[in-house]
XYZ file of C-alpha atoms in Angstrom:
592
model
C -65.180 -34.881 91.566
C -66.414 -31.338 90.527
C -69.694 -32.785 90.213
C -69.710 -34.027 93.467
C -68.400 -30.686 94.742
C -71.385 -28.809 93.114
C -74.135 -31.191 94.508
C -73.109 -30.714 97.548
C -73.071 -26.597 97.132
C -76.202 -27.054 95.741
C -77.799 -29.051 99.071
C -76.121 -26.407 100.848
C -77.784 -23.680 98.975
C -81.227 -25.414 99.442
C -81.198 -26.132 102.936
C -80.050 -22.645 103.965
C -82.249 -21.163 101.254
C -85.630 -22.914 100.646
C -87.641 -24.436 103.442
C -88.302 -28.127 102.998
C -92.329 -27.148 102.310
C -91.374 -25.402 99.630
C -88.814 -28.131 98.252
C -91.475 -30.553 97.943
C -93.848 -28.339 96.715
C -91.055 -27.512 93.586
C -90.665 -31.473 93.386
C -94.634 -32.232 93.305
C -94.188 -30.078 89.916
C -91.703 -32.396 88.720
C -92.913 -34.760 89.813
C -96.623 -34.807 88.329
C -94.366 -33.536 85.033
C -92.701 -36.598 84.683
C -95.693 -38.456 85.377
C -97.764 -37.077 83.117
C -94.862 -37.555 79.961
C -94.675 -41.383 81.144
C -98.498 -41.467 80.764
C -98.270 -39.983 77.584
C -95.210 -42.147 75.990
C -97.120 -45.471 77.102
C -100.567 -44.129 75.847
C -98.473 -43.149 72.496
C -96.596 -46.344 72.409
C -99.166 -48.252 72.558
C -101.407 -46.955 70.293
C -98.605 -46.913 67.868
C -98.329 -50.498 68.251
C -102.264 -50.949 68.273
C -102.481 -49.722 65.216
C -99.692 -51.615 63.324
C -101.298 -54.832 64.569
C -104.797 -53.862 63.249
C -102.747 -52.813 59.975
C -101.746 -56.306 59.792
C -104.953 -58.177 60.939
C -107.353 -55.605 58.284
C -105.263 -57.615 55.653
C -108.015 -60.346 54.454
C -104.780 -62.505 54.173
C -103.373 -62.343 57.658
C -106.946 -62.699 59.753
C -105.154 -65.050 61.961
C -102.737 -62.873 63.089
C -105.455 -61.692 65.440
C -105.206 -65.132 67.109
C -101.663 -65.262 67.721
C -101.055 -61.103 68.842
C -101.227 -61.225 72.638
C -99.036 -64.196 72.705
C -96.287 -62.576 70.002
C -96.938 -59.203 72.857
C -96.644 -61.379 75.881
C -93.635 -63.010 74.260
C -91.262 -59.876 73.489
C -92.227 -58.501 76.934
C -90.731 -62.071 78.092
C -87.473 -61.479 76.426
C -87.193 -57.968 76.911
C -87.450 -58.589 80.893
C -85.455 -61.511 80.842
C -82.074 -60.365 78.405
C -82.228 -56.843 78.966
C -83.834 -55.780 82.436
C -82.746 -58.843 83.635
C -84.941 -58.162 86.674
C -88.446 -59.248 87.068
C -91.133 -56.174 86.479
C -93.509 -56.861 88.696
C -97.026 -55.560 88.920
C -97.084 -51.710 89.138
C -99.050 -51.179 92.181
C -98.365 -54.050 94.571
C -95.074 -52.774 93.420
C -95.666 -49.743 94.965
C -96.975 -50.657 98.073
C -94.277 -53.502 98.497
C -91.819 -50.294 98.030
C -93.426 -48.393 100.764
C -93.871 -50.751 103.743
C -90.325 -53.116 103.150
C -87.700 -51.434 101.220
C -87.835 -47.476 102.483
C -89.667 -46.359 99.864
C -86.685 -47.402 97.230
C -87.636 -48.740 94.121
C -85.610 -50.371 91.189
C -83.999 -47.784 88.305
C -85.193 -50.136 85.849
C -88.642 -49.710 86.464
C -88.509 -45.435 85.233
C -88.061 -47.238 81.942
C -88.914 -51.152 82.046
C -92.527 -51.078 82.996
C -93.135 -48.854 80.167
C -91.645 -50.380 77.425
C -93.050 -54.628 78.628
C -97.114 -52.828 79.234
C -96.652 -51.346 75.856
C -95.889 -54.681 74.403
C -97.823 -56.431 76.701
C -101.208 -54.328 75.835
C -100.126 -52.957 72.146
C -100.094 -56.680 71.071
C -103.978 -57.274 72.191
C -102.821 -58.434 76.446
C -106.765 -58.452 77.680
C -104.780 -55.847 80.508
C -104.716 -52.120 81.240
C -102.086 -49.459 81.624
C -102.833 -47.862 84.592
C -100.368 -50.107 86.814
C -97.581 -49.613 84.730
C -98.166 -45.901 84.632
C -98.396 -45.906 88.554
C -94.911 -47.804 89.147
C -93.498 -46.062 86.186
C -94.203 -42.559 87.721
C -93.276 -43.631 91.036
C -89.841 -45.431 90.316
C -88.906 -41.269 89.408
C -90.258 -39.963 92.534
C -88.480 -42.626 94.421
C -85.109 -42.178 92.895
C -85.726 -38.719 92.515
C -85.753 -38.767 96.150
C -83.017 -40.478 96.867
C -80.801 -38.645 95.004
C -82.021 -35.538 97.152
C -80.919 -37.901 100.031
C -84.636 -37.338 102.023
C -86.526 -39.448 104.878
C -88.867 -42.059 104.589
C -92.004 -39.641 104.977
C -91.114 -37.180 102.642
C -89.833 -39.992 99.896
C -93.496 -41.888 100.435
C -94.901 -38.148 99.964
C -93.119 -38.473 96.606
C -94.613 -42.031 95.872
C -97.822 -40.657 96.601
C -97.312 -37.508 94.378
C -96.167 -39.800 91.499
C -98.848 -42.307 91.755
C -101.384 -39.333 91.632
C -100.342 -37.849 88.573
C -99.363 -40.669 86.857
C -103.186 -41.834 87.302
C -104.865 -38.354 86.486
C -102.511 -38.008 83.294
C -103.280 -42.150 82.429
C -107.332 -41.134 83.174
C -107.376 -37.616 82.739
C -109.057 -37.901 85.910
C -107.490 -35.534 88.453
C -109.945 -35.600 91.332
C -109.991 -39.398 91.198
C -105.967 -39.665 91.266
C -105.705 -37.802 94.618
C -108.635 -40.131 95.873
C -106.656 -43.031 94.842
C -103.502 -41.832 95.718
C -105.057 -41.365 99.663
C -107.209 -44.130 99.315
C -104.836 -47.309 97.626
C -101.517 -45.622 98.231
C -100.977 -42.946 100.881
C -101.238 -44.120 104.646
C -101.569 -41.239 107.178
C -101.349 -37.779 105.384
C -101.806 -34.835 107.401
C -104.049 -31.641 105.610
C -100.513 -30.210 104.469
C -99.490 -32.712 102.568
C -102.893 -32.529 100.461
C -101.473 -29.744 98.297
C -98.268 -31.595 96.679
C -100.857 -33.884 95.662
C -102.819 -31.744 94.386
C -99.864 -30.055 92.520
C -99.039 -33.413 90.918
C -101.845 -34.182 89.841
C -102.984 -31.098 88.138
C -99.330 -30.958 86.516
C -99.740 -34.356 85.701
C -103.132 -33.713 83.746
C -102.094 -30.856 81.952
C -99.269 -32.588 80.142
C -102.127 -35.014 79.257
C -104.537 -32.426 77.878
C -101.739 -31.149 76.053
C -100.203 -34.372 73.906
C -103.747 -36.307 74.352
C -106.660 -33.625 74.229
C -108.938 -32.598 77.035
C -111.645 -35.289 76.265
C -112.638 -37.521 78.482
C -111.891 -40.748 78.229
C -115.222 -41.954 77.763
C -117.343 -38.947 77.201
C -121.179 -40.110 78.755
C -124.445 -37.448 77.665
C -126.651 -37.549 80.945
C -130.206 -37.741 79.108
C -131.779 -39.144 82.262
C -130.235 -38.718 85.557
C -132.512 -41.412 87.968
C -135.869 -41.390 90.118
C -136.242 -41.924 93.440
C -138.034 -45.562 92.858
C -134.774 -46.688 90.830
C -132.511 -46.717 94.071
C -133.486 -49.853 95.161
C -131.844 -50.993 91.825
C -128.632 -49.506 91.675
C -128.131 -51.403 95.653
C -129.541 -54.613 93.712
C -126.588 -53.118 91.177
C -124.140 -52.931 93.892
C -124.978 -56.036 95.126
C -124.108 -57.806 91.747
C -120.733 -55.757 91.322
C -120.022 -56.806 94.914
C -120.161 -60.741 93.616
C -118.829 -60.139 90.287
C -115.586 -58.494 91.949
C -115.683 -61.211 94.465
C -115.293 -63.711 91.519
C -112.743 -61.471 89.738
C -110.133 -62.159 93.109
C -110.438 -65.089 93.381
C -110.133 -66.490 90.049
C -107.312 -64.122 89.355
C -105.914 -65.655 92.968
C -106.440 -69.106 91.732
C -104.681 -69.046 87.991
C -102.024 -66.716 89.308
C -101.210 -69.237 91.890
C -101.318 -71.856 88.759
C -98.837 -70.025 86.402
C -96.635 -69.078 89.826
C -96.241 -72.892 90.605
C -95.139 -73.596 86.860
C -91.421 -73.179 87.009
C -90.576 -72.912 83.192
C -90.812 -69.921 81.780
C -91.648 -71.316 78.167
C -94.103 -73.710 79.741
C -95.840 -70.591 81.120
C -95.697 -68.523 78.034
C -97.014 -71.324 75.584
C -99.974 -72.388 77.647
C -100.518 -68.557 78.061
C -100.684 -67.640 74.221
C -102.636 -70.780 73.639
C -105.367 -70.096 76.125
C -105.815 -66.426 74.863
C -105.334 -67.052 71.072
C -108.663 -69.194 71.583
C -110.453 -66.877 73.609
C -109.907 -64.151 71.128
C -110.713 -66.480 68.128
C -114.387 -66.780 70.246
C -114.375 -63.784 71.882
C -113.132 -61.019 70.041
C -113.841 -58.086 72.590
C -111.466 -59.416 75.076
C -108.836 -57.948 73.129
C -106.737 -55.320 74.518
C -107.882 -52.459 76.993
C -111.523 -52.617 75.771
C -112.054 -48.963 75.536
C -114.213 -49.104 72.409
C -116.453 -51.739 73.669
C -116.621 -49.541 76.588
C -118.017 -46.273 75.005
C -120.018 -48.471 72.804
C -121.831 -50.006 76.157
C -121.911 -46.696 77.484
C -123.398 -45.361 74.124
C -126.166 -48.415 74.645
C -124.658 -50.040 71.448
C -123.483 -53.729 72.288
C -122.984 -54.807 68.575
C -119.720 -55.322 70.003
C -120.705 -59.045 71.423
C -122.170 -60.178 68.445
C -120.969 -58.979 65.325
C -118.172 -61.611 65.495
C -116.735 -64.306 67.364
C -118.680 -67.171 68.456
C -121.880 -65.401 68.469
C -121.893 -64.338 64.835
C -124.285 -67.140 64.276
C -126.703 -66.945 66.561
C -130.018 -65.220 66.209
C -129.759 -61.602 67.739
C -132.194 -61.689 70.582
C -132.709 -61.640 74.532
C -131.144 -65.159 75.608
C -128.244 -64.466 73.170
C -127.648 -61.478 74.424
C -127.427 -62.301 78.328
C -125.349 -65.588 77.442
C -122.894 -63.471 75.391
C -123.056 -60.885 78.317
C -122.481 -63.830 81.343
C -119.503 -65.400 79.207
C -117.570 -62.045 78.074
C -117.678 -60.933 82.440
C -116.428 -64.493 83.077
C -114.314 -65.224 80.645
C -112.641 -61.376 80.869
C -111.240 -61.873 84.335
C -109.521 -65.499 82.772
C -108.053 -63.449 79.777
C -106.867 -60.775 82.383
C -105.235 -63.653 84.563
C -104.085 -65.524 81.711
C -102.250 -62.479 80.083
C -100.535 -61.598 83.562
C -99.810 -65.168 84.878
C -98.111 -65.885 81.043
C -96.114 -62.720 81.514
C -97.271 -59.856 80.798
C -97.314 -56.131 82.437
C -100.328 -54.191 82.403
C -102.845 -53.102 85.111
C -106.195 -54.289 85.937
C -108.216 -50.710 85.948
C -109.285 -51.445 82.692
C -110.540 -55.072 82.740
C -112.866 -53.785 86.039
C -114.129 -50.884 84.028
C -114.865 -53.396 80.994
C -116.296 -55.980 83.375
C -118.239 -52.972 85.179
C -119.970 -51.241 81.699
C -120.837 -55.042 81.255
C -122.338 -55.488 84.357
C -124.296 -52.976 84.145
C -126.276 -53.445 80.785
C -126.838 -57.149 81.879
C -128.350 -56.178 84.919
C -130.571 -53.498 83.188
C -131.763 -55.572 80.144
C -132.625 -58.328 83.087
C -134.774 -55.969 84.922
C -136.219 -54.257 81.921
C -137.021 -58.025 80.370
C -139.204 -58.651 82.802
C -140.686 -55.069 82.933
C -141.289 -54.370 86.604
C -139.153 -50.803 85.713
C -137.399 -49.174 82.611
C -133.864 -48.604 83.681
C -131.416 -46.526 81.614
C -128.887 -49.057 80.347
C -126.327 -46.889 79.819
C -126.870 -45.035 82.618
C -126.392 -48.548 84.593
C -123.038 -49.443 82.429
C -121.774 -46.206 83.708
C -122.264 -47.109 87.639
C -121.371 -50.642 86.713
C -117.982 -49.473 86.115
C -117.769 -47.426 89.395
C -119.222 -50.376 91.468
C -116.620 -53.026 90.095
C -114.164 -50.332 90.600
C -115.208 -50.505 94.373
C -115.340 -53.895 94.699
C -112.091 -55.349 93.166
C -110.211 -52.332 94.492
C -112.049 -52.636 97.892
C -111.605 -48.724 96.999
C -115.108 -46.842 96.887
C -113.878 -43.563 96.801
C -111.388 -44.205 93.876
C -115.072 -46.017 92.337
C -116.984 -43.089 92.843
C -114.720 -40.297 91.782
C -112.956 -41.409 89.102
C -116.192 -42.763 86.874
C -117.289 -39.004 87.567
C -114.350 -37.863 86.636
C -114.320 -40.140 83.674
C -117.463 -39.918 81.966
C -118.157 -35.970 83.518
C -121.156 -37.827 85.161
C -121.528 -35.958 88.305
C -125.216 -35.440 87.741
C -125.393 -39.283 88.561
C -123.519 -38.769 92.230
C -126.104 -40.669 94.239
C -126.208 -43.659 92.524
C -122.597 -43.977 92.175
C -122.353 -43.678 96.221
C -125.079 -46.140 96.816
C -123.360 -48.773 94.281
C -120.059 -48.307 95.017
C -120.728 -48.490 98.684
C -122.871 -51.758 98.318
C -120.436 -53.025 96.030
C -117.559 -52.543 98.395
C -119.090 -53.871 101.639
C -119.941 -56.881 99.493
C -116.875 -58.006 98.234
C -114.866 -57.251 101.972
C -117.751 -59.335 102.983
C -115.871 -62.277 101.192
C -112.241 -61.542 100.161
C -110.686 -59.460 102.835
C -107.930 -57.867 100.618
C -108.210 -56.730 97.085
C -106.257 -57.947 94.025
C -103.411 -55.967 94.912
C -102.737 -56.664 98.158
C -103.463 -59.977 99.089
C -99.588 -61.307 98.408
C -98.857 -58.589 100.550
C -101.161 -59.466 103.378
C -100.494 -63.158 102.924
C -96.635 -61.854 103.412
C -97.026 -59.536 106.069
C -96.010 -56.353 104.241
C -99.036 -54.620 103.806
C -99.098 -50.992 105.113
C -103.207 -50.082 106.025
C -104.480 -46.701 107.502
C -103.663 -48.137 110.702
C -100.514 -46.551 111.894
C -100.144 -48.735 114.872
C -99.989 -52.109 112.529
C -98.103 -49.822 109.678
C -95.279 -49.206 112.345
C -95.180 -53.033 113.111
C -95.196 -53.699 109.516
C -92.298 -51.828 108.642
C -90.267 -52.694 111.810
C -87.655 -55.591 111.434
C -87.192 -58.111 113.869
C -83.574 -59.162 112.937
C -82.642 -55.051 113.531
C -83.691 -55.628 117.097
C -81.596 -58.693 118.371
C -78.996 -57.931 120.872
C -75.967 -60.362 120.680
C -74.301 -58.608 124.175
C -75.114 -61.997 125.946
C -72.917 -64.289 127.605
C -72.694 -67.506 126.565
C -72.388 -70.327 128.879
C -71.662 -73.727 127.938
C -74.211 -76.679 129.489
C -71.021 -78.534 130.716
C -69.751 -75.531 132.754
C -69.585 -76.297 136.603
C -70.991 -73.453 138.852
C -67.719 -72.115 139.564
C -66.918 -71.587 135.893
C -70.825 -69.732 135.649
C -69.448 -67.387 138.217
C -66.416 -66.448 136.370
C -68.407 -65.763 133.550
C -70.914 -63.355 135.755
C -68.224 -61.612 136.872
C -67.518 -60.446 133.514
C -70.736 -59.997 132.418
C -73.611 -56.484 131.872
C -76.399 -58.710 131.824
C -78.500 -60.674 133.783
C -79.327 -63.603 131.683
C -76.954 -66.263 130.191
C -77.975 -68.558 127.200
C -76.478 -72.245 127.375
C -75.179 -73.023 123.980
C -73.153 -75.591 123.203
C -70.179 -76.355 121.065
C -72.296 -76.347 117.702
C -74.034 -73.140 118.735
C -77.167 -74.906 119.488
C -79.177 -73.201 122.327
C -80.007 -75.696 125.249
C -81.327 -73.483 127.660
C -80.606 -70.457 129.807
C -80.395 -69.148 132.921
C -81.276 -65.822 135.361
C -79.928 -64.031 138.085
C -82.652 -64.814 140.167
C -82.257 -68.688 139.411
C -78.645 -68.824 141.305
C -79.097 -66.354 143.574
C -79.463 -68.270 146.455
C -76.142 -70.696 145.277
C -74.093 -68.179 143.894
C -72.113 -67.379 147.113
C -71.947 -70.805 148.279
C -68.101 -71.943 146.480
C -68.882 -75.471 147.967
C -70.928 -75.905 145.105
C -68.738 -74.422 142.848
C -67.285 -77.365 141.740
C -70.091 -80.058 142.552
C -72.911 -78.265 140.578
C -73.162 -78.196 137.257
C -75.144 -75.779 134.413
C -77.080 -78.171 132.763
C -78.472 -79.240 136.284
C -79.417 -75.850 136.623
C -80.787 -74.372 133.427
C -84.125 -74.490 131.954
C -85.390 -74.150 128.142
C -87.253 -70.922 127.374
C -90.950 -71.604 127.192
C -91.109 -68.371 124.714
C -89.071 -67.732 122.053
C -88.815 -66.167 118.414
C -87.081 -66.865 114.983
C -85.218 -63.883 112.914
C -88.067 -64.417 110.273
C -90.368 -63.646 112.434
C -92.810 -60.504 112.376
C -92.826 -57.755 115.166
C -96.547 -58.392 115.266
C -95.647 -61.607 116.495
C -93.214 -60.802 118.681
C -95.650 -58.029 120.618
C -98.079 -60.953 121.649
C -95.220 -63.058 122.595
C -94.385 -60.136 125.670
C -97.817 -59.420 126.065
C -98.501 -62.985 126.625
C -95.335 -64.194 128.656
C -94.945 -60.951 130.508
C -91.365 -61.491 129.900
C -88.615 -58.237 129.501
C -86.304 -60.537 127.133
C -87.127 -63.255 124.332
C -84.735 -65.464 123.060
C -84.115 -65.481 119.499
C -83.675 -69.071 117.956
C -83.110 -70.267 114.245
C -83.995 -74.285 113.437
C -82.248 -74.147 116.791
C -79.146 -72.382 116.881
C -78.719 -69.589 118.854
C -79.073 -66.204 118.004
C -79.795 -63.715 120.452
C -82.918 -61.772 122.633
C -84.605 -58.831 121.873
C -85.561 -57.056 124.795
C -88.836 -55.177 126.051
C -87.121 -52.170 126.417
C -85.434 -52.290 122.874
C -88.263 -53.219 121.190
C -90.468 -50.077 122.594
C -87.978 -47.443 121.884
C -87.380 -48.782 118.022
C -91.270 -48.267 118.247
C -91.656 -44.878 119.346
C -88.868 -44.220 116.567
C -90.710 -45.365 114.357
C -93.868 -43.316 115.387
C -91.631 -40.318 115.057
C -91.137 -41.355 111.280
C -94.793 -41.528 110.479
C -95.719 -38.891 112.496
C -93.189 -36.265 111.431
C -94.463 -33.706 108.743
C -92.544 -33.039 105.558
């Protein structure tokens, strides 16, 4: 009870004290704080984790324990989310986004916690998946509960999501440029120029508690020796082109075998073709295994001993039609490991499998074009824009492409090639998948929030919030005289003909019996059911409010009956409908 007396003393003291600017400026601290320390324990975490598993697989004796890691990873991240969360931890951005446009911004408790402890597991263990997702949702389960302990609005609790997801990636990356870009360009909807600076305040907070516990390296420090010339343009759009297809093929294959573990109702059934499928694929292809940041700065070094030393290509002779094989199969066969590892049950993100896939990309496309000698690219030069194109492409985020490979690899000197790829890539893949990899549930669903604020508001609005039940039943047995009582009674001008089991069979207007309803010779000769007609337009409660604006623009009507497998409900009006949307507007609109 004295606790509850103080917090509310406290909200006193704020409001009266500090404006709300300057409360979410002293919360974007926090915020990027907290952020950054979640970064940090699942980088640590992980690590540890990494390195008792390559304690036990450097042990001559215990080689195959390298076979059966991810699935031993994917299987304690199983049991930890089934007997202790005991709530599914779902992927850490859709998460986010889900959060934002259906549930107020709320998220789960759990997930300030759960999403750190299953990705840790998940990737420690070998899971061919990143940690950037799990970061994300970690960091913005705090600003969402952080928020709603403050007891603030919609805008200013996204605000906090945004924050969160912004530090959480420049402390994950140590890319803080790149996490405001993604935070406005994958996250954040309609930000005015205001709101720019809690972001930014996250995310440099963020980094610094990175720099501090994990050094101020980058994460995969790149030595510009040759920037580009003018004549090797054309290439990097012939680049963007590829990582354009190659993302194309990422969605939908991750689409497809997600869809193939989702319809596979048995957990163990999941989990034990899941292990199986990625104990072989690391028993042939050994660099699938975990994040892939070695293999990465290896590529990006021009050293890709890394597809040959072991694995299935141990044996083969070390030349050009080896190399672009083993090159071809570890892209493919990455995005299956990625899929695999999720679809089986584990947590991670998919950052890191596109920047793999990307460095990949990009030294098969330049040993192609240097094969054949019409032009001497840089190869690592090209693995480093690889990774910002694929970035751009699976993402359908160019910006976040573009700035955070920069940011990455300190390559700013290559800024014009980056743009060109990551823009080709992009317009490439929208060209075939419309939404990315973490929003096409969403879409499919109805629930994903764009930087359109007209569909936003419709996205967010709920049908069943609008239904008015103030109607006056009428039964279809009811003479005309009993229809008259009832009118008598009634505020409205429209009466819904249900009968005894609730079902609707019609209704009727005003202006139907107007001409009858002072004649009481009919009262007791006409009946409802003689009278009534069946709506030609009408809606269920599951319905979306996109769906329920073209049903007024196209009948024209000021009232549309609401009707479940039958039974009825209610109507929402024109009138209602328009005001709950300028509310809404309000909500967007309104500044922090």
């Amino acid at each position: 009870m004295k606790k509850k007396h103080l917090l509310i003393k406290l909200f006193k003291w704020r409001l009266k004290n500090v404006t709300n600017r300057q409360f979410i400026i002293a919360l974007s601290i926090v915020i990027g704080v907290a952020s950054g320390i979640a970064a940090v324990t699942i980088k640590m975490l992980v690590q540890k984790i990494h390195d008792l598993v390559h304690h036990v697989i450097d042990n001559s004796t215990n080689e195959w324990f390298f076979i059966i890691a991810p699935g031993i990873g994917i299987l304690l991240t199983v049991l930890f989310i089934k007997y202790i969360v005991k709530r599914p931890v779902r992927h850490g951005i859709p998460n986010v986004l889900y959060a934002i446009s259906k549930t107020q911004g709320k998220m789960n408790k759990h997930n300030m916690i759960s999403s750190v402890i299953a990705s840790s597991l998940t990737v420690g263990f070998g899971g061919s998946v990143g940690l950037e997702g799990p970061t994300v949702s970690t960091g913005a389960a705090i600003g969402s509960n952080l928020g709603r302990f403050l007891h603030l609005n919609y805008r200013q609790i996204t605000l906090l999501l945004g924050c969160a997801c912004a530090g959480a990636m420049s402390a994950i990356f140590k890319a803080p440029i790149a996490a405001i870009v993604f935070a406005l360009e994958v996250i954040m909807l309609d930000l005015t120029l205001a709101s720019l600076v809690p972001l930014l305040i996250a995310s440099a907070s963020a980094v610094t508690v990175s720099y501090i516990f994990l050094g101020t390296e980058v994460v995969y420090p790149f030595d510009v020796t040759h920037t580009y010339d003018i004549e090797e343009l054309f290439f990097y759009i012939l680049l963007g082109l590829s990582c354009g297809l190659i993302a194309t093929y990422f969605t939908r294959t991750y689409k497809y075998i997600e869809g193939l573990f989702e319809n596979t109702s048995s957990i163990g059934k999941r989990l034990f073709v899941g292990a199986s499928i990625l104990g072989i694929l690391m028993f042939l292809f050994p660099q699938l295994f975990g994040e892939g940041y070695q293999e990465i700065n290896s590529a990006l070094s021009g050293d890709v001993n890394y597809l040959n030393n072991i694995g299935v290509f141990a044996y083969f002779q070390d030349n050009f039609v080896t190399l672009i094989i083993a090159l071809i199969l570890t892209i493919g066969i990455k995005v299956i490991a990625t899929s695999v590892t999720f679809g089986s049950g584990g947590v991670g993100g998919i950052f890191a499998p596109t920047l793999f896939m990307g460095a990949n990309t990009g030294i098969l496309f330049a040993t192609i074009i240097n094969k054949f000698g019409w032009v001497q690219l840089s190869e690592r030069n090209f693995a480093l824009i690889g990774m910002g194109g694929l970035i751009a492409g699976v993402l359908h985020a160019p910006l976040t492409g573009l700035f955070l490979i920069a940011d990455l690899s300190g390559g700013y000197s290559m800024f014009l090639p980056l743009m060109i790829t990551a823009t080709t890539s992009y317009i490439t893949a929208k060209s075939f998948e419309k939404h990315s990899v973490y929003t096409h549930q969403l879409a499919h669903r109805n629930e994903l929030l764009t930087h359109d604020k007209d569909q936003n508001i419709m996205t967010v609005m709920d049908v069943k919030k609008l239904i008015e039940k103030d109607f006056a039943p009428v039964a279809p047995d009811a003479t005309l005289g009993d229809l008259v009582e009832i009118i008598s009674k009634a505020h409205r001008n429209i009466f819904p003909v249900v009968d005894d089991k609730g079902i609707l069979r019609g209704m009727l207007k005003m202006d139907d019996i107007r001409g009858i309803i002072f004649k009481p010779e009919l009262y007791n000769t006409v009946m409802v059911e003689d009278i009534m007609y069946m709506p030609e337009y009408y809606i269920t409660p599951d319905s979306n409010m996109e769906e329920l604006v073209n049903l007024f623009r196209k009948s024209s009507r000021f009232n549309i009956a609401v009707v479940d497998e039958g039974r009825y409900i209610g109507f929402i009006s024109r009138a209602n409908a328009y005001t709950a949307y300028r509310n809404q507007m309000k909500r967007f609109s309104s500044h922090y």
